[in-house]
Coordinates of C-alpha atoms in Angstrom, one line a residue:
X1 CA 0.0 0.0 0.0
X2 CA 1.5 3.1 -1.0
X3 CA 2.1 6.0 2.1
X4 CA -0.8 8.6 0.8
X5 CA -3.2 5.5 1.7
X6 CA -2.3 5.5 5.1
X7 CA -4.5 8.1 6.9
X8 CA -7.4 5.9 5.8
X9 CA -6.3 2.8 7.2
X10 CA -5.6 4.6 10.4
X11 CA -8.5 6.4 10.8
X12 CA -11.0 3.0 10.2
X13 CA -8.8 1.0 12.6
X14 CA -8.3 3.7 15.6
X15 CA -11.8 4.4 15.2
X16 CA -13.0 1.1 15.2
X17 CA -10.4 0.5 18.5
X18 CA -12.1 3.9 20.0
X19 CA -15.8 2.8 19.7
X20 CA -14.9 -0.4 21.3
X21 CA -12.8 0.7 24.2
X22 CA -15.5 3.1 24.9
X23 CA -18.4 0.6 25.2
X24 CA -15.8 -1.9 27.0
X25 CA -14.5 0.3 29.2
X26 CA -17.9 1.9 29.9
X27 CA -16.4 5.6 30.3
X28 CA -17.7 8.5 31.6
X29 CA -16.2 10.8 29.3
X30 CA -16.7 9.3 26.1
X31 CA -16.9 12.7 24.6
X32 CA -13.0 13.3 25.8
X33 CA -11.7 9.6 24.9
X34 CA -12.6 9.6 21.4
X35 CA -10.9 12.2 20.1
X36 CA -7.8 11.0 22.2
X37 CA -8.6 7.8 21.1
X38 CA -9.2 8.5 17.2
X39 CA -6.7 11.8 16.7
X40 CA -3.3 10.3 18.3
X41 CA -2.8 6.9 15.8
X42 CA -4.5 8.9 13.1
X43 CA -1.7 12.0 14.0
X44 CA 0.9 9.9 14.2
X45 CA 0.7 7.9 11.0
X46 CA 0.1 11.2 9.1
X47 CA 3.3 12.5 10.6
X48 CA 4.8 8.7 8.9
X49 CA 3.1 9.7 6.1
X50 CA 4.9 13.3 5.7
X51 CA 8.0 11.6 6.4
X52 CA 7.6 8.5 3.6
X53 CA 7.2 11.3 1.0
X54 CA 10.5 12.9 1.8
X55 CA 12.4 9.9 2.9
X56 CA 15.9 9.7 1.9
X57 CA 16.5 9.0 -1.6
X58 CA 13.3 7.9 -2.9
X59 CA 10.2 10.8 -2.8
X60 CA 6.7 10.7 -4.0
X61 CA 5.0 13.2 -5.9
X62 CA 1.2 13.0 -6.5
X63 CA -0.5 14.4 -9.6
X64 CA -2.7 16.9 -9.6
X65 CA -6.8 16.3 -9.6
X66 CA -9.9 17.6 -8.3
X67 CA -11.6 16.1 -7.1
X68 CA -9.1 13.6 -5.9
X69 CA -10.8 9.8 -5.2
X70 CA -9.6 8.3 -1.9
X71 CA -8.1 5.5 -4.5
X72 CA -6.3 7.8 -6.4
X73 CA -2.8 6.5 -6.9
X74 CA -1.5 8.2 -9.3
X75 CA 2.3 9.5 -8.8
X76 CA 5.7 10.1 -10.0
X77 CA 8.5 8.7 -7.5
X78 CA 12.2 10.3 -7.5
X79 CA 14.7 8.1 -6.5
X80 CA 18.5 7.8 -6.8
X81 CA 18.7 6.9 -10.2
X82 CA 15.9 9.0 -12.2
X83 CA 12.2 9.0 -12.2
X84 CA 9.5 6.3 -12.3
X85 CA 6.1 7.7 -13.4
X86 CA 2.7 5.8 -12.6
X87 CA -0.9 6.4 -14.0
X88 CA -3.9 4.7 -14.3
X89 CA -6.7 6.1 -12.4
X90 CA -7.1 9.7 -14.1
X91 CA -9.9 12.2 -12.8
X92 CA -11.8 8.8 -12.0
X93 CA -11.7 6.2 -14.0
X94 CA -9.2 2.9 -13.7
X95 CA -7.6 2.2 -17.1
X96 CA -8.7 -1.6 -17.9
X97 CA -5.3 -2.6 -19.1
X98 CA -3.3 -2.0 -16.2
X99 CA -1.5 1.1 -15.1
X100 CA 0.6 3.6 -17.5
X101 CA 4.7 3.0 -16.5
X102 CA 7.1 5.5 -17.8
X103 CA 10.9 5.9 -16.8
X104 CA 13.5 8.5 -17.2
X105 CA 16.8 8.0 -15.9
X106 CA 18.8 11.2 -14.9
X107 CA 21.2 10.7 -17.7
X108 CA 17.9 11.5 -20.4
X109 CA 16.9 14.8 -18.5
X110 CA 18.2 17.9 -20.9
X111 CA 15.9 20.1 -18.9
X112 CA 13.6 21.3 -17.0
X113 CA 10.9 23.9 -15.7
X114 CA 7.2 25.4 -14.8
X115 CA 4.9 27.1 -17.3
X116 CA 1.3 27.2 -16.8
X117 CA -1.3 24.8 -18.3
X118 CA -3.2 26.1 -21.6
X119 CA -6.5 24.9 -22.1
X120 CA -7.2 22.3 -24.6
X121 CA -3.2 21.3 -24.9
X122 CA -2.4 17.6 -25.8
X123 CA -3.0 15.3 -23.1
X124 CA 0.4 14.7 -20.9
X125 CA 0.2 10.9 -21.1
X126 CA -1.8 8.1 -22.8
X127 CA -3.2 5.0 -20.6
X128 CA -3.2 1.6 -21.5
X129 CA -6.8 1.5 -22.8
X130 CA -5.9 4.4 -25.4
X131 CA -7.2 7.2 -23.0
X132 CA -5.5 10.3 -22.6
X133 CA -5.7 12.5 -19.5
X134 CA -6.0 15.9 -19.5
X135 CA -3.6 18.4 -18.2
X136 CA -5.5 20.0 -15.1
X137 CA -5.7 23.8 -14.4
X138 CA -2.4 25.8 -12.9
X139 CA 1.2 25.4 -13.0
X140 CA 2.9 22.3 -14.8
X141 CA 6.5 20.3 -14.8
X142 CA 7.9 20.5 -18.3
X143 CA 10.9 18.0 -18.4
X144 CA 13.0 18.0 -21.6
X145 CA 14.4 14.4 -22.4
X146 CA 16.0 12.3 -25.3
X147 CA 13.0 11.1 -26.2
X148 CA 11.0 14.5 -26.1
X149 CA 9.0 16.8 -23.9
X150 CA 7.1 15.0 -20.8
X151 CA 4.4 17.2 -18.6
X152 CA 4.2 16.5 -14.9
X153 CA 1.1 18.2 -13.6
X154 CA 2.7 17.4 -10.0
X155 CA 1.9 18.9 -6.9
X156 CA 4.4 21.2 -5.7
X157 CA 6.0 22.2 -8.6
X158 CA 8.7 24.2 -7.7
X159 CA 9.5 22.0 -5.1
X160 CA 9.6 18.7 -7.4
X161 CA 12.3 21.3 -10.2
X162 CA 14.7 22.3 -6.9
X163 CA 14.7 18.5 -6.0
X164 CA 15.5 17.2 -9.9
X165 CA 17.9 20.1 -9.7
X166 CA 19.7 19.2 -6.7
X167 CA 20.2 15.6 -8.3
X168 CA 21.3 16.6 -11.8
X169 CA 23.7 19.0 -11.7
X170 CA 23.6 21.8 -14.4
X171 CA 20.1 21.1 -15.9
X172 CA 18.9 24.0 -18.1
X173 CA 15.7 25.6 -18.2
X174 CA 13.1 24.7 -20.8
X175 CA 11.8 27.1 -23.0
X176 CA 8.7 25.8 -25.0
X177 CA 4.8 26.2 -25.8
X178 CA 2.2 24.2 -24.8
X179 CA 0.7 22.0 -28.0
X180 CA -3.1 22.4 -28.5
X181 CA -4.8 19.4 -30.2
X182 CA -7.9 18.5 -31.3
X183 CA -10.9 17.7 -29.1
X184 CA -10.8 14.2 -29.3
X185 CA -7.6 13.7 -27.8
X186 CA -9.1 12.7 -24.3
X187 CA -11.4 10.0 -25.7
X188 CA -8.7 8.3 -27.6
X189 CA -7.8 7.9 -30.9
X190 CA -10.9 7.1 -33.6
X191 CA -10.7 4.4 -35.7
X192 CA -9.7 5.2 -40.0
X193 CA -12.1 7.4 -41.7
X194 CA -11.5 5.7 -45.0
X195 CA -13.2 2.8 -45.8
X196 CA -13.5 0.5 -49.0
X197 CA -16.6 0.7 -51.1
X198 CA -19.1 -1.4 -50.6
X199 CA -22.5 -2.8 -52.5
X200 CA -25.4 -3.8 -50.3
X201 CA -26.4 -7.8 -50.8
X202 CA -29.9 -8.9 -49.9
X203 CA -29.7 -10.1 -46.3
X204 CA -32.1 -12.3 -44.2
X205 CA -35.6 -11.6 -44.4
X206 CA -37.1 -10.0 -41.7
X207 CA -39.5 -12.2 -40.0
X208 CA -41.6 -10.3 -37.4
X209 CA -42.9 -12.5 -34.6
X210 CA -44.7 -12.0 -31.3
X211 CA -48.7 -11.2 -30.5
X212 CA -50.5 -7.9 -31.5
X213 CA -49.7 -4.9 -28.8
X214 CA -53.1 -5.0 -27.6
X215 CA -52.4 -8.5 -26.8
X216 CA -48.8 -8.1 -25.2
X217 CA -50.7 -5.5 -22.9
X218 CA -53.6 -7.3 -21.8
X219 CA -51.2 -10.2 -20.7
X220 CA -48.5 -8.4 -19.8
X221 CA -50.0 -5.9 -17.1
X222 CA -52.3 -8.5 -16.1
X223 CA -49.5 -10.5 -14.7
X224 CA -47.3 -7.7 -13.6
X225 CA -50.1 -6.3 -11.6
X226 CA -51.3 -9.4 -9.6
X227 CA -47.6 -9.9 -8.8
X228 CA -47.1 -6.2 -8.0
X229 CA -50.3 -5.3 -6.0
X230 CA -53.2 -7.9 -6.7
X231 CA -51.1 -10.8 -4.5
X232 CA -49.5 -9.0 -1.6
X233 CA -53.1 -7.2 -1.0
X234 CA -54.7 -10.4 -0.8
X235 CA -52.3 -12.1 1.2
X236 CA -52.3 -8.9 3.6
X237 CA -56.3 -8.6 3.8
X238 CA -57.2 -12.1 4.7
X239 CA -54.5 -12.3 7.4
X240 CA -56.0 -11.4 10.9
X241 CA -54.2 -8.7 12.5
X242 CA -53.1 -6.6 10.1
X243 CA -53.4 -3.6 10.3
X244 CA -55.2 -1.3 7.3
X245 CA -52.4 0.9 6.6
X246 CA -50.3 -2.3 5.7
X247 CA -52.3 -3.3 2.5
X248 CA -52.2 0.5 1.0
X249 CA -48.1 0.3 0.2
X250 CA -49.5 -2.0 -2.8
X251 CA -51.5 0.7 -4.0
X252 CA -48.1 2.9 -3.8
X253 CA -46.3 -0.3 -5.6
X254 CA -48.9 -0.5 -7.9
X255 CA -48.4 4.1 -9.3
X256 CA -44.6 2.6 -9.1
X257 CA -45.5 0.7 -12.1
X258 CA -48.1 3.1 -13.4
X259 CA -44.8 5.5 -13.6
X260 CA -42.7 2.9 -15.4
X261 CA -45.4 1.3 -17.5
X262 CA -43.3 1.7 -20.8
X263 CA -40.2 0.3 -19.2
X264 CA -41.3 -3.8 -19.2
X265 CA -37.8 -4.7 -18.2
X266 CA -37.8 -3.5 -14.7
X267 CA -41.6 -4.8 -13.7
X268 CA -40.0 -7.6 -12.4
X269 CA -38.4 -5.4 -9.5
X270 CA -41.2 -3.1 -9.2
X271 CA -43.1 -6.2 -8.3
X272 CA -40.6 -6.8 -5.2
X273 CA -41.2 -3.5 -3.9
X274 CA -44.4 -4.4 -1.4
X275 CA -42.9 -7.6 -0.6
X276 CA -41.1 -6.6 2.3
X277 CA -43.9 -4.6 4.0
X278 CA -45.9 -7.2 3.3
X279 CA -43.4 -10.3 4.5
X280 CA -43.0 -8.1 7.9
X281 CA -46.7 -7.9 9.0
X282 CA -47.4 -11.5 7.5
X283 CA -44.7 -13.1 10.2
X284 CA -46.2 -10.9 12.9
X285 CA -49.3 -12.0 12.6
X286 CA -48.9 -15.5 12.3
X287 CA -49.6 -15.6 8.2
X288 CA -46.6 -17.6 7.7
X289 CA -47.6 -19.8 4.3
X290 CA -47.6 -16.8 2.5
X291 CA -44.2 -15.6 2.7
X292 CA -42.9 -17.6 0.1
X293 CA -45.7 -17.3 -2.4
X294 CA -44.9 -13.9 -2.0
X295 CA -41.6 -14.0 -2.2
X296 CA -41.4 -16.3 -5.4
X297 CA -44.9 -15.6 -7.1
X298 CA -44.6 -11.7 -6.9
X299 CA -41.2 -11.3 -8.8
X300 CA -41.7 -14.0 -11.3
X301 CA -45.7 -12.3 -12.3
X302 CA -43.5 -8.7 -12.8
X303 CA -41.0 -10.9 -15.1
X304 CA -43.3 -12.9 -17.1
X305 CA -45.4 -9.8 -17.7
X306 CA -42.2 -7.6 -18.6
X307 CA -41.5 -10.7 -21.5
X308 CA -44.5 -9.7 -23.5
X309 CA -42.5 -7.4 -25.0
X310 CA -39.1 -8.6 -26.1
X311 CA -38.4 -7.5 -29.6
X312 CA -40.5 -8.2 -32.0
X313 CA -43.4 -6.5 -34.2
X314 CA -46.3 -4.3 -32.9
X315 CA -44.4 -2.8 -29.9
X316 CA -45.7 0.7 -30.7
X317 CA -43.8 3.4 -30.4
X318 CA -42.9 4.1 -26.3
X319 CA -42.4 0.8 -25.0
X320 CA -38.5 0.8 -23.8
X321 CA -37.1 -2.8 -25.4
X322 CA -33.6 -4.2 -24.2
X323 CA -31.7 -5.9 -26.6
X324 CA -28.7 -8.3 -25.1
X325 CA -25.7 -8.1 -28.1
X326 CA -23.3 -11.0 -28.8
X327 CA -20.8 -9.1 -26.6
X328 CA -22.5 -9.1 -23.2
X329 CA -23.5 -5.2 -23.6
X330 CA -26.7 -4.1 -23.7
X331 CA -29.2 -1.5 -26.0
X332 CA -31.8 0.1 -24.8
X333 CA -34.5 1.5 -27.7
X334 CA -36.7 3.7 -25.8
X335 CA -39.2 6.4 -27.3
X336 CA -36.7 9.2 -28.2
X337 CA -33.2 7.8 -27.9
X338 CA -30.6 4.9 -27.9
X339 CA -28.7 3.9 -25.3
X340 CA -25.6 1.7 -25.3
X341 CA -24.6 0.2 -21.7
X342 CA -21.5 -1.6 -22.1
X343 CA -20.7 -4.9 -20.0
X344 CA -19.0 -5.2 -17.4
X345 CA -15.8 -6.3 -19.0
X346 CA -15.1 -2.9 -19.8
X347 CA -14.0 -1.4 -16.4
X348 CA -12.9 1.5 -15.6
X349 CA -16.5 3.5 -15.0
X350 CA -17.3 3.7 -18.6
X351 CA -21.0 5.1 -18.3
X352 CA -23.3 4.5 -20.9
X353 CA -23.3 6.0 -24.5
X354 CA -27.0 7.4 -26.1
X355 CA -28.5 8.8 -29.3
X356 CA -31.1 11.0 -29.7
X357 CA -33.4 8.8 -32.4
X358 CA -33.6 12.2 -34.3
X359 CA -30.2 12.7 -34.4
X360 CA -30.1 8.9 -36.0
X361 CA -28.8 9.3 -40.0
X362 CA -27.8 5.9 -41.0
X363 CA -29.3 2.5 -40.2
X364 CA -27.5 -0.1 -41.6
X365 CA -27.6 -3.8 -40.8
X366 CA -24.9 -6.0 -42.5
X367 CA -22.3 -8.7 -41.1
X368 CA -18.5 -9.3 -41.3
X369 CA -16.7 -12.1 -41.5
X370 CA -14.1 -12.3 -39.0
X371 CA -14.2 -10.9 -35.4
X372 CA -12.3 -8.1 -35.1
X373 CA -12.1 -4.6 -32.6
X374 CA -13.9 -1.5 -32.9
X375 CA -13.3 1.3 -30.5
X376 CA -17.0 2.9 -29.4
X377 CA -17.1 6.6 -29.4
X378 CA -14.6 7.1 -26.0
X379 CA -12.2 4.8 -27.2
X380 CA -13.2 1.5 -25.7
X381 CA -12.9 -1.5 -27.7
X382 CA -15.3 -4.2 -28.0
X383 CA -15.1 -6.9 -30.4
X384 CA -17.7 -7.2 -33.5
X385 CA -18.4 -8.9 -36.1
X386 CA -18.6 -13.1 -37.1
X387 CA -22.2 -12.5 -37.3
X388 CA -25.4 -10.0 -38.2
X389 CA -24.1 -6.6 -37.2
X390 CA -26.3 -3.3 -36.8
X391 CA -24.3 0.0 -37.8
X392 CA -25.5 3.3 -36.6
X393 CA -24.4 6.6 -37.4
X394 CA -25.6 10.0 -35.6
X395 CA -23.8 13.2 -36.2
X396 CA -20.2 12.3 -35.4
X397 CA -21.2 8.9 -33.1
X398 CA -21.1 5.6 -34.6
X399 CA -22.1 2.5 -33.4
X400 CA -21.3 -0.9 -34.3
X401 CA -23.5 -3.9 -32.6
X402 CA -23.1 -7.2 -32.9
X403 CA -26.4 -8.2 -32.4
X404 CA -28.6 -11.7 -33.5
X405 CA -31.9 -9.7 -34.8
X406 CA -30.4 -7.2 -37.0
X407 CA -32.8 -6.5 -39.6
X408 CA -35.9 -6.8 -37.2
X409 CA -34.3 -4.3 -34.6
X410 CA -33.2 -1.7 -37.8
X411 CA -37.0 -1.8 -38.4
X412 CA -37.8 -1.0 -34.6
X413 CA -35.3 1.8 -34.8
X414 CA -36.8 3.2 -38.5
X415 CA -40.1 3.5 -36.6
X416 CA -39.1 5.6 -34.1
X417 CA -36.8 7.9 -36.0
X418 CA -38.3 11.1 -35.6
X419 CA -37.1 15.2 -36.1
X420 CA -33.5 16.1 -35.3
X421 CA -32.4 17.8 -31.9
X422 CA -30.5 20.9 -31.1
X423 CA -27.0 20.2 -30.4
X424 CA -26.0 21.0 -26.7
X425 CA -23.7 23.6 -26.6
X426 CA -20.6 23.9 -24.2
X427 CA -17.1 24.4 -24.3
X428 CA -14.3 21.8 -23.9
X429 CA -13.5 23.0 -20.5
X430 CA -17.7 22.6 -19.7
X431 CA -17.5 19.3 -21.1
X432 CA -14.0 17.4 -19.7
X433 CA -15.9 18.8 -16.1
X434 CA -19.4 17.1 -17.4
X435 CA -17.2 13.7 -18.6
X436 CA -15.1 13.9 -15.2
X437 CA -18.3 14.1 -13.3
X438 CA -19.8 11.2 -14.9
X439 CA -16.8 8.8 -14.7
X440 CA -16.8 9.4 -10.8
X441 CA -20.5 9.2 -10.6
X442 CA -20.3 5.6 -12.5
X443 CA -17.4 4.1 -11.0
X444 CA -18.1 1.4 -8.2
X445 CA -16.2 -0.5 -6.1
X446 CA -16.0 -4.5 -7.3
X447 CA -13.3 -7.3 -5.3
X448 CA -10.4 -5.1 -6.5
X449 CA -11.0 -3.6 -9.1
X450 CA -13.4 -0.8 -10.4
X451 CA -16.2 -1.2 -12.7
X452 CA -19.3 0.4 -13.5
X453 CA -21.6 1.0 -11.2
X454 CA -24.5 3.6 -12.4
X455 CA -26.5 5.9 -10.9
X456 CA -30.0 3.4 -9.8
X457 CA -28.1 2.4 -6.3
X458 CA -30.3 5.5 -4.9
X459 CA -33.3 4.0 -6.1
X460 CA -32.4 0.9 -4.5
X461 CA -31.3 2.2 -1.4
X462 CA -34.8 4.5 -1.5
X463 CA -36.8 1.0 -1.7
X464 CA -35.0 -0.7 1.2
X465 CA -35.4 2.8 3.2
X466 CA -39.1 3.8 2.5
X467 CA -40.1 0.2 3.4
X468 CA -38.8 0.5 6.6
X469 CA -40.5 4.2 6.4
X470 CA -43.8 2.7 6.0
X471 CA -43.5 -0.1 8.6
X472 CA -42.3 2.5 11.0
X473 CA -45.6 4.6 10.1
X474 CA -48.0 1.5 10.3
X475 CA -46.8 -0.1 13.9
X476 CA -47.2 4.1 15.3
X477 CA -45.6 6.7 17.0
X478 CA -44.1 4.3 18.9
X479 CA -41.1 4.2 16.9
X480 CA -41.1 8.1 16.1
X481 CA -36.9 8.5 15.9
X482 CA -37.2 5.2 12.9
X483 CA -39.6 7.5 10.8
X484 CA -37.7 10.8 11.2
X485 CA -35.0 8.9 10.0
X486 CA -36.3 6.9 6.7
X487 CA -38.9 9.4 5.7
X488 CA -36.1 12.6 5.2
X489 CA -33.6 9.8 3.7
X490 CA -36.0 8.5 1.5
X491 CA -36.8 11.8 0.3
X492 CA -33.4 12.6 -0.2
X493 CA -32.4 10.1 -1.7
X494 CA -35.4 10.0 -4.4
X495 CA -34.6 14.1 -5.1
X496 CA -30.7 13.0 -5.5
X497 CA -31.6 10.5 -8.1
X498 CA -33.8 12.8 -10.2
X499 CA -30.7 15.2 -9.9
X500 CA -28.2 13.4 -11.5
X501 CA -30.6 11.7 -13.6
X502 CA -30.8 14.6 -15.9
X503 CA -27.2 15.7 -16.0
X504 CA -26.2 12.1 -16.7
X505 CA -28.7 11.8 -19.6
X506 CA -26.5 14.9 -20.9
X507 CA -23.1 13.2 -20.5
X508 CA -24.9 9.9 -22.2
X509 CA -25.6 12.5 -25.4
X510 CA -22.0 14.0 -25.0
X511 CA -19.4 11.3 -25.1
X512 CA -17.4 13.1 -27.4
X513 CA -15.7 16.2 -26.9
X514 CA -17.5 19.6 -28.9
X515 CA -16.0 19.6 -32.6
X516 CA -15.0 16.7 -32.4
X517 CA -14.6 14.6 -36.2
X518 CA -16.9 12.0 -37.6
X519 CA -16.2 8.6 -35.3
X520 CA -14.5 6.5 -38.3
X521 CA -15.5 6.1 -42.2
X522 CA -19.7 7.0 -41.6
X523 CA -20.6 7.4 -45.6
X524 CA -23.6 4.9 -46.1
X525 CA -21.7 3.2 -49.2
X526 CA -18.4 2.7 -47.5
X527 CA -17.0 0.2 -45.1
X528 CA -16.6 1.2 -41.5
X529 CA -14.5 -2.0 -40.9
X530 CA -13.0 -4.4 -42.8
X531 CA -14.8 -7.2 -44.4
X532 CA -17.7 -5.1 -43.8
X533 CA -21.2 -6.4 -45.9
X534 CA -24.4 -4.0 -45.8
X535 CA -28.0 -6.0 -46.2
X536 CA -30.8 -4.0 -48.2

């Protein structure tokens, strides 16, 4: 564990030892012990700390970012011999690949000094997975070595120059201008923008399958709602002792589902909302054969019902449909836009891409021959092809999906196609803040590594909170501190989702950076990669 990780191990452990020498102990001054308890171990380590970063002949450097994650690792070491660079985590995000190593003995140092950073200047070093990170606001290391110019956005500046100064004798000053590149930069390099020509082949026909909508409805919400409200009423009602209060959270379960009506896919957890409430009453009172019909009957009724409407013909025009791909990711065709959630394979807090279905120009269903990468707008590769791809192309985004329906989801998306959007407008400063926050809001913790997490935790955690808000407010007064408690953080956390909801939705529409070039050869006629066959 590196030394700027210590704080936080000292601070869980002393407090944890606090708290339990208090309670052991029993003290009368609990109020004086902790701080004693918690601020001497955590004092002292930090004092270790200070001293690890300027031990003898070996001194760490951290890299500038703000925010800064409590796993940010990110540093350039300087020890007897020359200097030993280390990136992978960025403003946020954990390169997939492993972390970035560079090394530059003394010997290769012609020069160095501090200039300030220019906005919108080439990244100062490129990750593993192809991303480069951005040079953060404020003063800046430039080294001059054999091999070219290196920037060091280290904290401390001037004290990291007089340090490489005292160790290489003679080192000159560097005199040079910051190099401003394209947009683009950040979200790695975009693959060829020539392609071969191609001539569309007649592809499979396009069966479509699957009941009228009115059909898919009647069934569908029939299920979902008897698993969802019908069931846990019932079971609630005829169970003596309960009292009426209980059976109402199925009506609240049941404008839960009224609200996502058009979103099938999640009916199956909507249906699990009540079943908590109801589980806790039903074991107080004795109604014990219904807990797991309830636990087993109400989730698979919201599942089956959601399965009316996998894709397939007659799904009208604002029913959301997932589509799995051959890849493990995910696309979601809602009403008004596309999104593209990648799997989980891809860590590193990649948040999903969208498209605004006006903003769609080309659908194009085809196949290649061979499997093969393709870097997503972001620079993220994914493997395609070997199979019925879908191609997409909106403004400078395209997508390529290897998915099994092709032609049948290429007429879903045709449908839906309606008039183009306004482009959002912001600078590149507005949007490498917009892409930061989105990374950190997306990254999650997993075993030990990150991946992405999303933002529908708070919706979870707003379940599992107003539950226990409405079983505080059936059993009474009684347990007055429990429903201060959940009701506020229920609240709170509902209003925080519906925050970053919108703001991420923006993010989702911006993965690329403002002027940035077409995403790869997107003329209709032309092959984005090779081997590349379109289907009339």
């Amino acid at each position: 564990m590196k030394p700027h990780h210590w704080p936080f191990v000292a601070l869980g452990v002393s407090a944890a030892v606090a708290i339990i020498a208090v309670i052991v102990v029993g003290s009368k001054s609990p109020a004086v012990n902790m701080p004693i308890l918690v601020g001497l171990p955590l004092v002292a380590t930090y004092l270790a700390h200070l001293v690890s970063k300027r031990a003898p002949n070996k001194v760490l450097f951290e890299f500038r970012v703000d925010p800064r994650p409590s796993w940010y690792n990110d540093a350039v070491e300087v020890t007897d011999s020359g200097l030993e660079i280390t990136a992978m985590s960025g403003g946020g995000r954990m390169a997939s690949s492993g972390p970035t190593k560079l090394s530059y003995g003394f010997n290769d140092l012609l020069g160095i000094s501090t200039r300030q950073a220019v906005p919108g200047e080439a990244p100062w070093i490129t990750l593993t997975d192809g991303r480069g990170l951005p040079v953060p606001a404020g003063d800046v290391v430039v080294l001059r070595t054999t091999s070219g110019e290196q920037v060091l956005p280290v904290e401390e500046p001037q004290k990291f120059v007089s340090l490489v100064r005292s160790r290489v004798a003679g080192l000159p000053d560097v005199h040079s201008a910051a190099v401003v590149t394209g947009n683009s930069a950040e979200s790695g390099d975009a693959p060829p923008p020539v392609g071969e020509p191609t001539t569309p082949t007649q592809g499979p026909a396009v069966s479509p399958s699957g009941p009228p909508l009115a059909m898919r409805w009647l069934v569908g919400a029939t299920l979902a709602l008897a698993g969802t409200v019908v069931l846990p009423a019932v079971a609630l009602l005829i169970t003596p002792g309960v009292p009426w209060v209980a059976p109402a959270f199925a009506g609240v379960a049941g404008v839960v589902w009224v609200l996502n009506r058009n979103v099938p896919r999640t009916w199956g957890r909507v249906a699990l909302l009540s079943v908590p409430v109801s589980v806790f009453w039903l074991i107080g009172k004795g109604g014990y054969v219904w807990v797991p019909v309830l636990l087993v009957l109400c989730p698979a009724l919201g599942h089956l019902g959601g399965r009316m409407f996998r894709l397939g013909a007659s799904l009208g025009r604002n029913i959301e449909v997932r589509v799995p791909l051959r890849n493990g990711a995910s696309l979601y065709v809602q009403r008004d836009r596309l999104v593209h959630k990648l799997n989980k394979s891809h860590e590193g807090g990649v948040y999903p891409q969208a498209m605004w279905m006006g903003d769609v120009t080309l659908v194009q269903p085809g196949a290649a021959p061979n499997v093969q990468p393709w870097q997503v707008p972001g620079g993220v590769t994914m493997r395609v092809g070997a199979g019925p791809l879908l191609r997409l192309v909106a403004r400078p985004q395209q997508w390529i999906l290897p998915v099994v329906q092709a032609g049948e989801l290429a007429e879903l998306i045709r449908s839906r196609q309606g008039t183009p959007t306004q482009p959002t407008r912001m600078s590149v400063e507005e949007w490498r803040e917009l892409h930061l926050w989105a990374v950190r809001r997306t990254t999650g913790l997993n075993l030990s590594n990150y991946v992405t997490s999303g933002i529908g935790w708070r919706l979870f955690v707003a379940s599992v909170t107003g539950s226990f808000a409405w079983m505080f407010i059936t059993i009474g007064l009684a347990v007055w501190v429990g429903i201060l408690i959940t009701v506020p953080l229920t609240a709170w956390l509902l209003a925080d989702w519906w925050r970053v909801r919108g703001r991420m939705r923006l993010a989702e529409h911006n993965v690329l950076p403002p002027g940035s070039s077409n995403w790869g050869e997107t003329r209709p006629d032309h092959a984005p990669i090779p081997g590349w066959q379109p289907w009339r």
